[in-house]
Short mmCIF file of C-alpha atoms in Angstrom, two decimals:
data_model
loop_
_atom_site.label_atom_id
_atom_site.label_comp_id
_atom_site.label_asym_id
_atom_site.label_seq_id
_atom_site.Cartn_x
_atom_site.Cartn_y
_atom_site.Cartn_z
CA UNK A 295 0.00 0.00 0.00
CA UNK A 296 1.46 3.09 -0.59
CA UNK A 297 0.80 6.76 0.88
CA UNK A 298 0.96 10.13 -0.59
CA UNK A 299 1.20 12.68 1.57
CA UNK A 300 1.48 16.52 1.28
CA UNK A 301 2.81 18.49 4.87
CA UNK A 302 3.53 21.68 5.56
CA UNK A 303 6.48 22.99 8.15
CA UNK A 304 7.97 25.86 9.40
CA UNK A 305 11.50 25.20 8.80
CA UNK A 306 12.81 27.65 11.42
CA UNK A 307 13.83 24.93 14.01
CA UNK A 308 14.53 21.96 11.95
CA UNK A 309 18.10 21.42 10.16
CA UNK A 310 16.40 20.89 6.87
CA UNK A 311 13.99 18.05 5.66
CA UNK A 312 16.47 15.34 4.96
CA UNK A 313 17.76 13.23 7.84
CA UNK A 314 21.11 13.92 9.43
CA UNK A 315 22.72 12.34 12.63
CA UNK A 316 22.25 13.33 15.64
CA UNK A 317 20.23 17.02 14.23
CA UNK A 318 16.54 17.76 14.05
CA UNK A 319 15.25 17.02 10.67
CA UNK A 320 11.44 17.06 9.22
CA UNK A 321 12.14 13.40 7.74
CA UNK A 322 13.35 12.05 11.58
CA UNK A 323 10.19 13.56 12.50
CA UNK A 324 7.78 12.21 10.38
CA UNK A 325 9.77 9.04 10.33
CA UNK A 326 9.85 8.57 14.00
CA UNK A 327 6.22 8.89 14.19
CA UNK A 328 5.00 6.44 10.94
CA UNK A 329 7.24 4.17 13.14
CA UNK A 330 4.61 4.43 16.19
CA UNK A 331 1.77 4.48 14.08
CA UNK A 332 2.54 1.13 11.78
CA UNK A 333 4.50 -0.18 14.45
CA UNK A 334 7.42 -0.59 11.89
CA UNK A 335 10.41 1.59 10.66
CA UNK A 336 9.40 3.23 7.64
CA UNK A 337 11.20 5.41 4.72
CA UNK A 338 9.68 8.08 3.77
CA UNK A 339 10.92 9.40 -0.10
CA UNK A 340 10.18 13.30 -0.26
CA UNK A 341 9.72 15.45 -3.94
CA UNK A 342 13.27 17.10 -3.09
CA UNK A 343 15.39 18.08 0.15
CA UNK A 344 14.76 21.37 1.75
CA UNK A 345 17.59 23.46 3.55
CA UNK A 346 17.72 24.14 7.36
CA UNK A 347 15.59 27.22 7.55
CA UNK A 348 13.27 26.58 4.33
CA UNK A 349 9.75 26.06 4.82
CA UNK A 350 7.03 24.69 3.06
CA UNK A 351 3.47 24.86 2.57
CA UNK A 352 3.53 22.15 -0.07
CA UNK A 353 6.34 19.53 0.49
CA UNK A 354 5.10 15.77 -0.92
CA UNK A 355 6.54 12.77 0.17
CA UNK A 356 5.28 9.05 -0.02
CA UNK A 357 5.71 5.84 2.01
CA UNK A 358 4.94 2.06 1.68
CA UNK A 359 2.87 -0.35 4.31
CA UNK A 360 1.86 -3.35 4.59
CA UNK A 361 -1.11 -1.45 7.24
CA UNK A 362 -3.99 -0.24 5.44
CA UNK A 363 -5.80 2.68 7.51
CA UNK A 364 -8.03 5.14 5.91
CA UNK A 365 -6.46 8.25 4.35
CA UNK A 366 -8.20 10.02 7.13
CA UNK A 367 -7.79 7.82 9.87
CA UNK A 368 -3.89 7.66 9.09
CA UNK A 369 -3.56 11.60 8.72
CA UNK A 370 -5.52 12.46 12.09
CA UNK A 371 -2.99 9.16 13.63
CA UNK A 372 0.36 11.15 12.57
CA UNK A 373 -0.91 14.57 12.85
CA UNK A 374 -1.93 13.74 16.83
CA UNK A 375 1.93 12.78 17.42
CA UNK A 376 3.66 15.15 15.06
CA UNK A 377 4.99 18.41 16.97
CA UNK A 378 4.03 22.08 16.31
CA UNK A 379 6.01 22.68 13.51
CA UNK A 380 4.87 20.01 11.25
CA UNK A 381 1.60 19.10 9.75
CA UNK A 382 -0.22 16.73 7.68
CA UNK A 383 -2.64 18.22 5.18
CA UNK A 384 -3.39 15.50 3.37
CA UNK A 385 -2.81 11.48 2.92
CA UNK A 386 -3.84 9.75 0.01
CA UNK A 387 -4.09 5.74 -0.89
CA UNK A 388 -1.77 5.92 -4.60
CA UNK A 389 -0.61 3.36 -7.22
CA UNK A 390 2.74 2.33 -6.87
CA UNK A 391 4.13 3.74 -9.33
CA UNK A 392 3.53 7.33 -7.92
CA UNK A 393 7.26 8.23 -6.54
CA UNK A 394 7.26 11.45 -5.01
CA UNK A 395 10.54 12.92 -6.52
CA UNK A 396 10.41 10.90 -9.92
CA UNK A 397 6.68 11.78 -10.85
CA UNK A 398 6.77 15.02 -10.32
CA UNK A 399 5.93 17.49 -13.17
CA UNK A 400 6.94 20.52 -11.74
CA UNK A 401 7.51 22.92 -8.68
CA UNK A 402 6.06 25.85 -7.17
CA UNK A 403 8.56 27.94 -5.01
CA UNK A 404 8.04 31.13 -3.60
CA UNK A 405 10.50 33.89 -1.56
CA UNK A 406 9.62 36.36 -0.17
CA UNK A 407 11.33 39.57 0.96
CA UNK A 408 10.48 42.34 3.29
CA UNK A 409 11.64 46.16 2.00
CA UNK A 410 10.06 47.58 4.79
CA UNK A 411 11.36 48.06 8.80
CA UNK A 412 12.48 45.15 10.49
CA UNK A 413 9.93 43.11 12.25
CA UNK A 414 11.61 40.54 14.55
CA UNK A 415 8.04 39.07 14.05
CA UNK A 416 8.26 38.21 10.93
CA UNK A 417 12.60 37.47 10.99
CA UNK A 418 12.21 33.74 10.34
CA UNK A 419 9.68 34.38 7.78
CA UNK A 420 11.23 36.89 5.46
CA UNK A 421 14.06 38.23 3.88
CA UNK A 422 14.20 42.03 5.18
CA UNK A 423 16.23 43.80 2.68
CA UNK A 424 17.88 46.59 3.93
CA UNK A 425 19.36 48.61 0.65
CA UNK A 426 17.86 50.30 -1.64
CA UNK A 427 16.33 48.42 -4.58
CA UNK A 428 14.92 48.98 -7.65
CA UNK A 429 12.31 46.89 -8.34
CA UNK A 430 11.91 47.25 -11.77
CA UNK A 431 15.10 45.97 -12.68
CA UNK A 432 14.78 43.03 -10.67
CA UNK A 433 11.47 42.14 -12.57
CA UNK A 434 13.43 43.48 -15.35
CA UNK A 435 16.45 40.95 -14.97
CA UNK A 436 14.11 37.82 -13.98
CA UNK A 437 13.24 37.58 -17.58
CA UNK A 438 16.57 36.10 -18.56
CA UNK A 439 15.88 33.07 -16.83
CA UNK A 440 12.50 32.12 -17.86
CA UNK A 441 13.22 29.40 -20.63
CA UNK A 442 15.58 26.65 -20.41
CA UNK A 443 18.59 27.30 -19.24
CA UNK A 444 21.75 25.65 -18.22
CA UNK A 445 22.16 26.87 -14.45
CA UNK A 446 25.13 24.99 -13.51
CA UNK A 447 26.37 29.23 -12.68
CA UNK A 448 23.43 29.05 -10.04
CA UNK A 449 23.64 25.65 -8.00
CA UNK A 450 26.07 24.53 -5.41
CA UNK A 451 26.35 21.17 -6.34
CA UNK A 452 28.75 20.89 -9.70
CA UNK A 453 28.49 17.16 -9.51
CA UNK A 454 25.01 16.87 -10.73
CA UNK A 455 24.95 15.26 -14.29
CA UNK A 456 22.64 17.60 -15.92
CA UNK A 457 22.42 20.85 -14.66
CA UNK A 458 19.78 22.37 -17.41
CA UNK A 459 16.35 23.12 -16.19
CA UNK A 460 13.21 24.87 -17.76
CA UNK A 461 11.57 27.89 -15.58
CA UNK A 462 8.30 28.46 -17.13
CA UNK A 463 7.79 31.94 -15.02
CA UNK A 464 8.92 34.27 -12.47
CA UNK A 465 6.17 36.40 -11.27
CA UNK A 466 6.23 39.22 -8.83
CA UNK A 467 3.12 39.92 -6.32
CA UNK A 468 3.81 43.11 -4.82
CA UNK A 469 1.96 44.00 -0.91
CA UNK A 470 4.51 46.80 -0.37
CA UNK A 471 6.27 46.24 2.08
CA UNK A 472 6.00 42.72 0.94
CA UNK A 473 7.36 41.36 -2.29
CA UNK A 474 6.80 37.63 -3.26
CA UNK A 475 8.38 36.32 -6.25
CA UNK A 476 6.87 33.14 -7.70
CA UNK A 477 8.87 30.47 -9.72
CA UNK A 478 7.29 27.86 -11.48
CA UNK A 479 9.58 25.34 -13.29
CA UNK A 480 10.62 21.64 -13.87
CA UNK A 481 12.79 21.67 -11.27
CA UNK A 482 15.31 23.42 -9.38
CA UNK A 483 19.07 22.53 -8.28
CA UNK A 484 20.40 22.92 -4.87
CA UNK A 485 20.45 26.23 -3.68
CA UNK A 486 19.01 28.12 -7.01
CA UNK A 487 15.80 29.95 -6.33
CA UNK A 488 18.43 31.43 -3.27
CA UNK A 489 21.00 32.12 -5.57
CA UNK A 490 18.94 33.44 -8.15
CA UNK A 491 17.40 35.82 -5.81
CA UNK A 492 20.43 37.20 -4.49
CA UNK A 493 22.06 38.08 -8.14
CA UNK A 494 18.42 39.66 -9.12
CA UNK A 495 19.21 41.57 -5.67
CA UNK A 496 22.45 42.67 -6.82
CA UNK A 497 21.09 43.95 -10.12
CA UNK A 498 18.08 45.78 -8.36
CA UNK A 499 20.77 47.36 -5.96
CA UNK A 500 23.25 48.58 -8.67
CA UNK A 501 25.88 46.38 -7.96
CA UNK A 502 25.80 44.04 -11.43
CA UNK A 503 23.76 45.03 -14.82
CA UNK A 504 21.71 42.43 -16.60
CA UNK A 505 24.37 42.21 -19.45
CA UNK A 506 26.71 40.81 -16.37
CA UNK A 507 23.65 38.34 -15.39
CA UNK A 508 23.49 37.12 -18.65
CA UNK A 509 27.44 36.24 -18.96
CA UNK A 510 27.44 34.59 -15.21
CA UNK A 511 24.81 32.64 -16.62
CA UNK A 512 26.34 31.93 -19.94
CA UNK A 513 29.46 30.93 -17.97
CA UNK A 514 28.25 28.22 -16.36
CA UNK A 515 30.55 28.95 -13.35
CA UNK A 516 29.17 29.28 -9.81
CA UNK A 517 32.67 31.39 -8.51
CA UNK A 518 30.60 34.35 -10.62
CA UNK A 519 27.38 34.08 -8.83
CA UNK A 520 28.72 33.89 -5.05
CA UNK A 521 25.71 35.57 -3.40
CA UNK A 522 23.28 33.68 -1.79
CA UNK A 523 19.49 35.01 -0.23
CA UNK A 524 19.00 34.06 3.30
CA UNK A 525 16.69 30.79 3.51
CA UNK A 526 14.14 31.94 5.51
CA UNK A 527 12.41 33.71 2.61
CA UNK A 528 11.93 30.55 0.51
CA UNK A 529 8.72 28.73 0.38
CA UNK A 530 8.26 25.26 -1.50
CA UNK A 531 4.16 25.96 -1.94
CA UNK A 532 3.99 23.15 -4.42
CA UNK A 533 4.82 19.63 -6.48
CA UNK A 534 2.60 19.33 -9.37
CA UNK A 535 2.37 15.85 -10.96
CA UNK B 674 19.47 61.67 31.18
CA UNK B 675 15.95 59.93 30.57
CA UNK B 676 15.57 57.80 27.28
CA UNK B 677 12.05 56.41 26.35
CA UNK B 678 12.33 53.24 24.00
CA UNK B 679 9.86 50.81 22.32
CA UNK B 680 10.47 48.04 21.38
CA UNK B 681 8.82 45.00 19.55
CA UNK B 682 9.92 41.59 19.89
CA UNK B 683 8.24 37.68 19.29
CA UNK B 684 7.93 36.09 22.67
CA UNK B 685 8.94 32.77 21.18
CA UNK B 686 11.80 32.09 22.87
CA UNK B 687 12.15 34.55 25.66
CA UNK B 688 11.29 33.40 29.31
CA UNK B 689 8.94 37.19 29.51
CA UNK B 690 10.27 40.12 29.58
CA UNK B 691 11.35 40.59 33.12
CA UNK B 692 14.39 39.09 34.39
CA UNK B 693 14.83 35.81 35.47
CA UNK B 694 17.82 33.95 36.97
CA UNK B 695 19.20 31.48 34.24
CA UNK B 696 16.54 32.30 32.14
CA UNK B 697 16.25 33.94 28.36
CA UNK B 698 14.40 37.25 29.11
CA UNK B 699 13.42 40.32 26.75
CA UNK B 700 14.76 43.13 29.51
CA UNK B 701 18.42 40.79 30.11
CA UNK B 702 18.84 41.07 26.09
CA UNK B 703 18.41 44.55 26.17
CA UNK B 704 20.29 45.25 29.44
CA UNK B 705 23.15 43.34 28.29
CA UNK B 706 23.52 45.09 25.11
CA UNK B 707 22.90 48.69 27.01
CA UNK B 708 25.79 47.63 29.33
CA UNK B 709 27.84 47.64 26.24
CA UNK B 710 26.73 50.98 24.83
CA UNK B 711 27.00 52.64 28.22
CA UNK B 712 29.79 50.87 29.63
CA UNK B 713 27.75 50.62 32.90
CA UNK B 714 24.94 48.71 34.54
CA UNK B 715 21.53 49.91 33.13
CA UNK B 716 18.50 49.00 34.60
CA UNK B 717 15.15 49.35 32.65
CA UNK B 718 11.69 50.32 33.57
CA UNK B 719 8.87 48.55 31.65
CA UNK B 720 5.64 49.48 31.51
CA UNK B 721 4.36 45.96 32.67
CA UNK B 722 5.49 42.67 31.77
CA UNK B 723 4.43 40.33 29.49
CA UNK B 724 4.68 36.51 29.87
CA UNK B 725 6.64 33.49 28.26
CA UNK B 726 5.64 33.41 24.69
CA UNK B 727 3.50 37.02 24.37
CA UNK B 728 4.72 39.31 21.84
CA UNK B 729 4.92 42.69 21.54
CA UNK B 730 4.84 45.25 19.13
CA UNK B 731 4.72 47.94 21.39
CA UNK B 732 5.87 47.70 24.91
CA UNK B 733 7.56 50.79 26.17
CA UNK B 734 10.56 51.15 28.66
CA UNK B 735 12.65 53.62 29.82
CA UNK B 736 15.85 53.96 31.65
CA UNK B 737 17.90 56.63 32.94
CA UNK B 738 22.37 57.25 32.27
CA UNK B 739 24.72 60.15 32.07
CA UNK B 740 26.16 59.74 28.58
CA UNK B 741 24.27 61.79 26.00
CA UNK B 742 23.56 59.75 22.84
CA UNK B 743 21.41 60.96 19.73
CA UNK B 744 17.89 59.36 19.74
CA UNK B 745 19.30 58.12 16.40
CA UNK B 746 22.59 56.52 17.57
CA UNK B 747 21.26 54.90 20.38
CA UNK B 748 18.57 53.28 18.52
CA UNK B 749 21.02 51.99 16.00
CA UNK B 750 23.87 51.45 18.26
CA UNK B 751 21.44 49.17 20.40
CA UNK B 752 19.42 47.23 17.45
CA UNK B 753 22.96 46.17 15.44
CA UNK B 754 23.21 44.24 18.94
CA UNK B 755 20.17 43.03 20.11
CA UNK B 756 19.31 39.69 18.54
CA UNK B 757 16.54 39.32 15.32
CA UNK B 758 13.95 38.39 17.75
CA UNK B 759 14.15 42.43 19.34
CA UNK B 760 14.04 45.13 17.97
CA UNK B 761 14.00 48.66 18.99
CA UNK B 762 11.19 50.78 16.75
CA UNK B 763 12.18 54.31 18.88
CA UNK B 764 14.45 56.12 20.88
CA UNK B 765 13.34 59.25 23.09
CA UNK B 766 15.20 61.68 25.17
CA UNK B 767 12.43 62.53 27.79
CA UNK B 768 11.88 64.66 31.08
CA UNK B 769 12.91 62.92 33.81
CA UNK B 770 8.92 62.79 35.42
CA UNK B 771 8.17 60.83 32.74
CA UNK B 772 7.97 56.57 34.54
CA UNK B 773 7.24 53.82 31.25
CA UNK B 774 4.72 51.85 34.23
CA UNK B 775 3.32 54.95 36.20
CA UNK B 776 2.91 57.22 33.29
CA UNK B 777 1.08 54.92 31.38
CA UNK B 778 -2.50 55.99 30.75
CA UNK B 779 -3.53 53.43 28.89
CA UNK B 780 -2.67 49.99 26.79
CA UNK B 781 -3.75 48.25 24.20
CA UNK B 782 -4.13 44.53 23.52
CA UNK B 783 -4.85 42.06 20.95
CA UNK B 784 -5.37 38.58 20.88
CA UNK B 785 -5.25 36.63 17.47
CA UNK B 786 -7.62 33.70 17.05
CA UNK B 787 -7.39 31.21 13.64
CA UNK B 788 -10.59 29.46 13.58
CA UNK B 789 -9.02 27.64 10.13
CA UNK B 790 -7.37 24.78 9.51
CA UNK B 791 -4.17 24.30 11.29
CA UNK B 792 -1.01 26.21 10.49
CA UNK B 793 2.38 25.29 11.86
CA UNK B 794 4.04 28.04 10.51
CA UNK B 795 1.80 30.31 12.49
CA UNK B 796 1.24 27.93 15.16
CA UNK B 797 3.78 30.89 17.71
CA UNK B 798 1.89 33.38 16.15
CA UNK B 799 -2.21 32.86 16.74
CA UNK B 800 -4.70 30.67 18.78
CA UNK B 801 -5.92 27.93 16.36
CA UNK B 802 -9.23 27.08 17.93
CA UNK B 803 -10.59 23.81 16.89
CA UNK B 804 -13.83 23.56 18.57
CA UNK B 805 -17.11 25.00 16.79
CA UNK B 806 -17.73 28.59 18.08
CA UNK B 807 -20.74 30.66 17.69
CA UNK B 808 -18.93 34.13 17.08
CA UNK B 809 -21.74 36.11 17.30
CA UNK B 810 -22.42 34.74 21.11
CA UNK B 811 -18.49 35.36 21.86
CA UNK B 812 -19.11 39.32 20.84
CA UNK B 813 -21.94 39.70 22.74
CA UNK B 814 -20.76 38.07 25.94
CA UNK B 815 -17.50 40.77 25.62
CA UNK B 816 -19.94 43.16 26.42
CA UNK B 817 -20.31 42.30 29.81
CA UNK B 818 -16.62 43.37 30.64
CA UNK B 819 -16.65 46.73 29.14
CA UNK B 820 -16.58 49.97 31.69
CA UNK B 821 -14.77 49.82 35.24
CA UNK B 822 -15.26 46.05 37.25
CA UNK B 823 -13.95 44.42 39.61
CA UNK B 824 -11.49 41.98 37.74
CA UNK B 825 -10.91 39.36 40.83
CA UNK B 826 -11.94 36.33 38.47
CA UNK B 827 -9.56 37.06 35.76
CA UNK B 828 -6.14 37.44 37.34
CA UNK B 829 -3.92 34.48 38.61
CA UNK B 830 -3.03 37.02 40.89
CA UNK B 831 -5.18 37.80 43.72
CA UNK B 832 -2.96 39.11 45.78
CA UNK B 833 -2.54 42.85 44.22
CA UNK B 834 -4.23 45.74 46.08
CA UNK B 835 -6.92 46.79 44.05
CA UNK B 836 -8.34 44.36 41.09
CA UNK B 837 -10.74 47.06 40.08
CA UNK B 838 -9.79 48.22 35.88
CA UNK B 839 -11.69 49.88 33.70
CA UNK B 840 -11.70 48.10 29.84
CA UNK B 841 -12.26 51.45 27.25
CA UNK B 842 -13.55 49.09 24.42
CA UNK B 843 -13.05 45.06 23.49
CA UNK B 844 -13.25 45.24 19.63
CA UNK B 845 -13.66 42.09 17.12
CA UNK B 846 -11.78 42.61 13.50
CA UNK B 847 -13.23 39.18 11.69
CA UNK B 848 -10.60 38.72 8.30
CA UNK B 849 -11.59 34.70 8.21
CA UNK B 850 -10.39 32.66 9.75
CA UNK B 851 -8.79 35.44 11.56
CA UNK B 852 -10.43 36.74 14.61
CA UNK B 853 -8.15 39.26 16.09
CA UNK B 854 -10.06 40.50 19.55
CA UNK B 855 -9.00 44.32 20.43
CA UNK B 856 -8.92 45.26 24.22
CA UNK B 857 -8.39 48.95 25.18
CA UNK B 858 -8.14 49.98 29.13
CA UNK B 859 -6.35 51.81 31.64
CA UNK B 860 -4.81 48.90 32.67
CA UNK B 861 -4.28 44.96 32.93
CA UNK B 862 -3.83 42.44 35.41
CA UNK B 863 -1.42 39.73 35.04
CA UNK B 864 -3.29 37.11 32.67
CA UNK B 865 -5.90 39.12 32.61
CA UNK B 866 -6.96 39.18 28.70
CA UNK B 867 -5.63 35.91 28.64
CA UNK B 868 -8.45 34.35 31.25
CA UNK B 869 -11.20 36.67 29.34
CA UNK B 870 -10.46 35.09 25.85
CA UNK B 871 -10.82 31.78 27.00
CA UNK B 872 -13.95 32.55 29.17
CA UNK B 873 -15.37 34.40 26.09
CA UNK B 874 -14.47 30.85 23.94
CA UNK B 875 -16.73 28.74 26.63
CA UNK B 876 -19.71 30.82 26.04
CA UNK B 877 -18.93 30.82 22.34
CA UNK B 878 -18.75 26.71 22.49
CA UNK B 879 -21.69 26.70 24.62
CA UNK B 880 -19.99 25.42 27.92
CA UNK B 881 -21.51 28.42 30.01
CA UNK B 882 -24.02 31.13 29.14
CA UNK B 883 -23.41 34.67 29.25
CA UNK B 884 -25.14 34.82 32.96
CA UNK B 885 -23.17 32.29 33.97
CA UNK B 886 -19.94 34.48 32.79
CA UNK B 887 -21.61 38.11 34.84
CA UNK B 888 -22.51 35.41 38.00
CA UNK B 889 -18.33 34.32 37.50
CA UNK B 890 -17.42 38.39 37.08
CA UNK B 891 -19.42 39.43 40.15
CA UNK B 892 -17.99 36.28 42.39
CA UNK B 893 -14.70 37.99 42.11
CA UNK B 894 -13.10 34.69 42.62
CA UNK B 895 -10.83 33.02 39.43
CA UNK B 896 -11.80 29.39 40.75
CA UNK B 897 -14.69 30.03 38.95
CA UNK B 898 -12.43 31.30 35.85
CA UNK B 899 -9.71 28.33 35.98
CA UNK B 900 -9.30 28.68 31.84
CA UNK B 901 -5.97 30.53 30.46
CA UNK B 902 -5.92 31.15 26.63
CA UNK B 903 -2.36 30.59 25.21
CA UNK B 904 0.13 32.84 25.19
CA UNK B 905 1.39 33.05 21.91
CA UNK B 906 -2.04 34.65 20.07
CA UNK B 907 -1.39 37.38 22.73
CA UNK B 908 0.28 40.45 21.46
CA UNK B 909 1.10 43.76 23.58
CA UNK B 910 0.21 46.60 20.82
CA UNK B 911 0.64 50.05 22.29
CA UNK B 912 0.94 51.97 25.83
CA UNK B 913 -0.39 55.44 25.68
CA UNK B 914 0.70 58.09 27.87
#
């Protein structure tokens, strides 16, 4: 029998989703609980890894058992035992040949960043941007990635074997103060809606022009693109499959 | 030299604002860091406390030293310090009859209540109330506490002189499923909004009726009040002087 589930977390307290020994991790959470509830240790596979800090409204993961409980029993039976920071939104009964990483069509991340006074409120859940920025040109910039691209310039891990993904849009929803930009794509490397952000940043602030974007990008190098947004501004909102 | 500060700060992971031996507090934060600015013991003056896990976006203090610093300085010299979770919004050189606690005409409360599904990334931030509540019967039964009573029931702490405050307005804002409940008097007692919220919440689930709640108010006895609403929905919003 296997489970799809979709959970949301506030990554604030958690080093990241994956599981590492001996830290907190969303997967050791989850894990520890399935374990209580099916009376058996059980794997869960996620869509992708989040970083310590990240959070998500939308993270998808799936698991196999032998148990059959209803969607709704099982959901109510892990969200009861999961702490504060996690939760369950839903569990569905799938075919097996769902996998939550290898099915998935596409992904829905968000960041958003704060160009208003500091909130220590709100400090875990934004980026507060302190210089000045001009918008436009950020918007402006974004439009070089949309496409497929090769973003091996924009990813901390090298050592993938294919580093070329397809970003189908970058949109901007401005609240001033608040500014959340939207990316919608096939996938993303490690670290690349952050490092993406923080280059846009640069160009917004003065520091780069989009000419300079474009040949980072056209480099393929990462030593150009050495800026990286804070994680607590990123969002994964959602897998599509 | 008087300076008159406020400050905001998430009660997450503070022990309450005032001091407490071996314990993360709001006012050691900020004495610590004015010890380094001064280069001398500072004590500061709140104008009341707030508990483990309340928030603030709007507590006042003051304190008193012999080095003359620019409103502006001090305020930045003291936030590039303080850690993300504080964060100083004002600085103001002030006569020296001016007292944060016994200046203080007036304060103003909120209390945020999620009546939607549950949100762990909020879960520091609001109430999520899970029981069905009749809204309009929670409103009505506010009522009862506005003008000048004898608060006795809804303090833990019975031991204070006079228990007798007088509540200016209690105000609902409904953005769904967002409650956020608005309290405006001349003063507090400790837990005192906290122990009206959840008495308001009974009546609303239908565990007493809004006699029951005056019969409770005129007993002047919290044995008859023994709920608490949780801290962390709590939010100290302004003191006006």
């Amino acid at each position: 029998m296997r489970y799809k589930c979709i959970v949301s977390y506030d990554g604030t307290n958690f080093h990241g989703f994956q599981t590492q020994r001996g830290l907190r991790t969303v997967q050791d959470e989850i894990e520890n609980v399935l374990e209580i509830v099916l009376k058996n240790k059980i794997r869960i596979h996620p869509a992708g890894r989040t970083d310590s800090g990240v959070h998500a409204y939308g993270q998808v993961f799936h698991f196999d058992s032998n148990i059959h409980i209803t969607e709704k029993s099982m959901r109510k039976a892990i969200n009861s035992r999961l702490p504060g920071d996690i939760y369950i939104k839903s569990v569905e009964i799938i075919s097996d040949d769902f996998h939550a990483r290898y099915s998935a069509k596409s992904k829905i991340y968000h960041y958003l960043l704060d160009l208003g006074e500091y909130n220590p409120l709100l400090n875990n859940y934004r980026y507060f941007y302190k210089y000045p920025l001009d918008l436009n040109k950020v918007i402006e910039a974004s439009k070089i990635f949309i496409g497929q691209h090769d973003f091996a310039s924009f990813t901390k891990n090298h050592k993938v074997d294919n580093t070329v993904r397809n970003i189908f849009s970058i949109d901007f929803e401005i609240d001033f103060p608040l500014v959340t930009i939207k990316f919608h794509g096939d996938g993303f490397l490690h670290n690349m809606v952050r490092i993406i952000v923080a280059m846009l940043l640069e160009v917004g602030r003065g520091k780069i022009t989009i000419d300079e974007l474009i040949t980072i990008k056209e480099a393929k190098n990462r030593r150009l693109a050495p800026k990286l947004a804070p994680p607590q501004g990123l969002y994964l909102i959602e897998v599509k499959y």
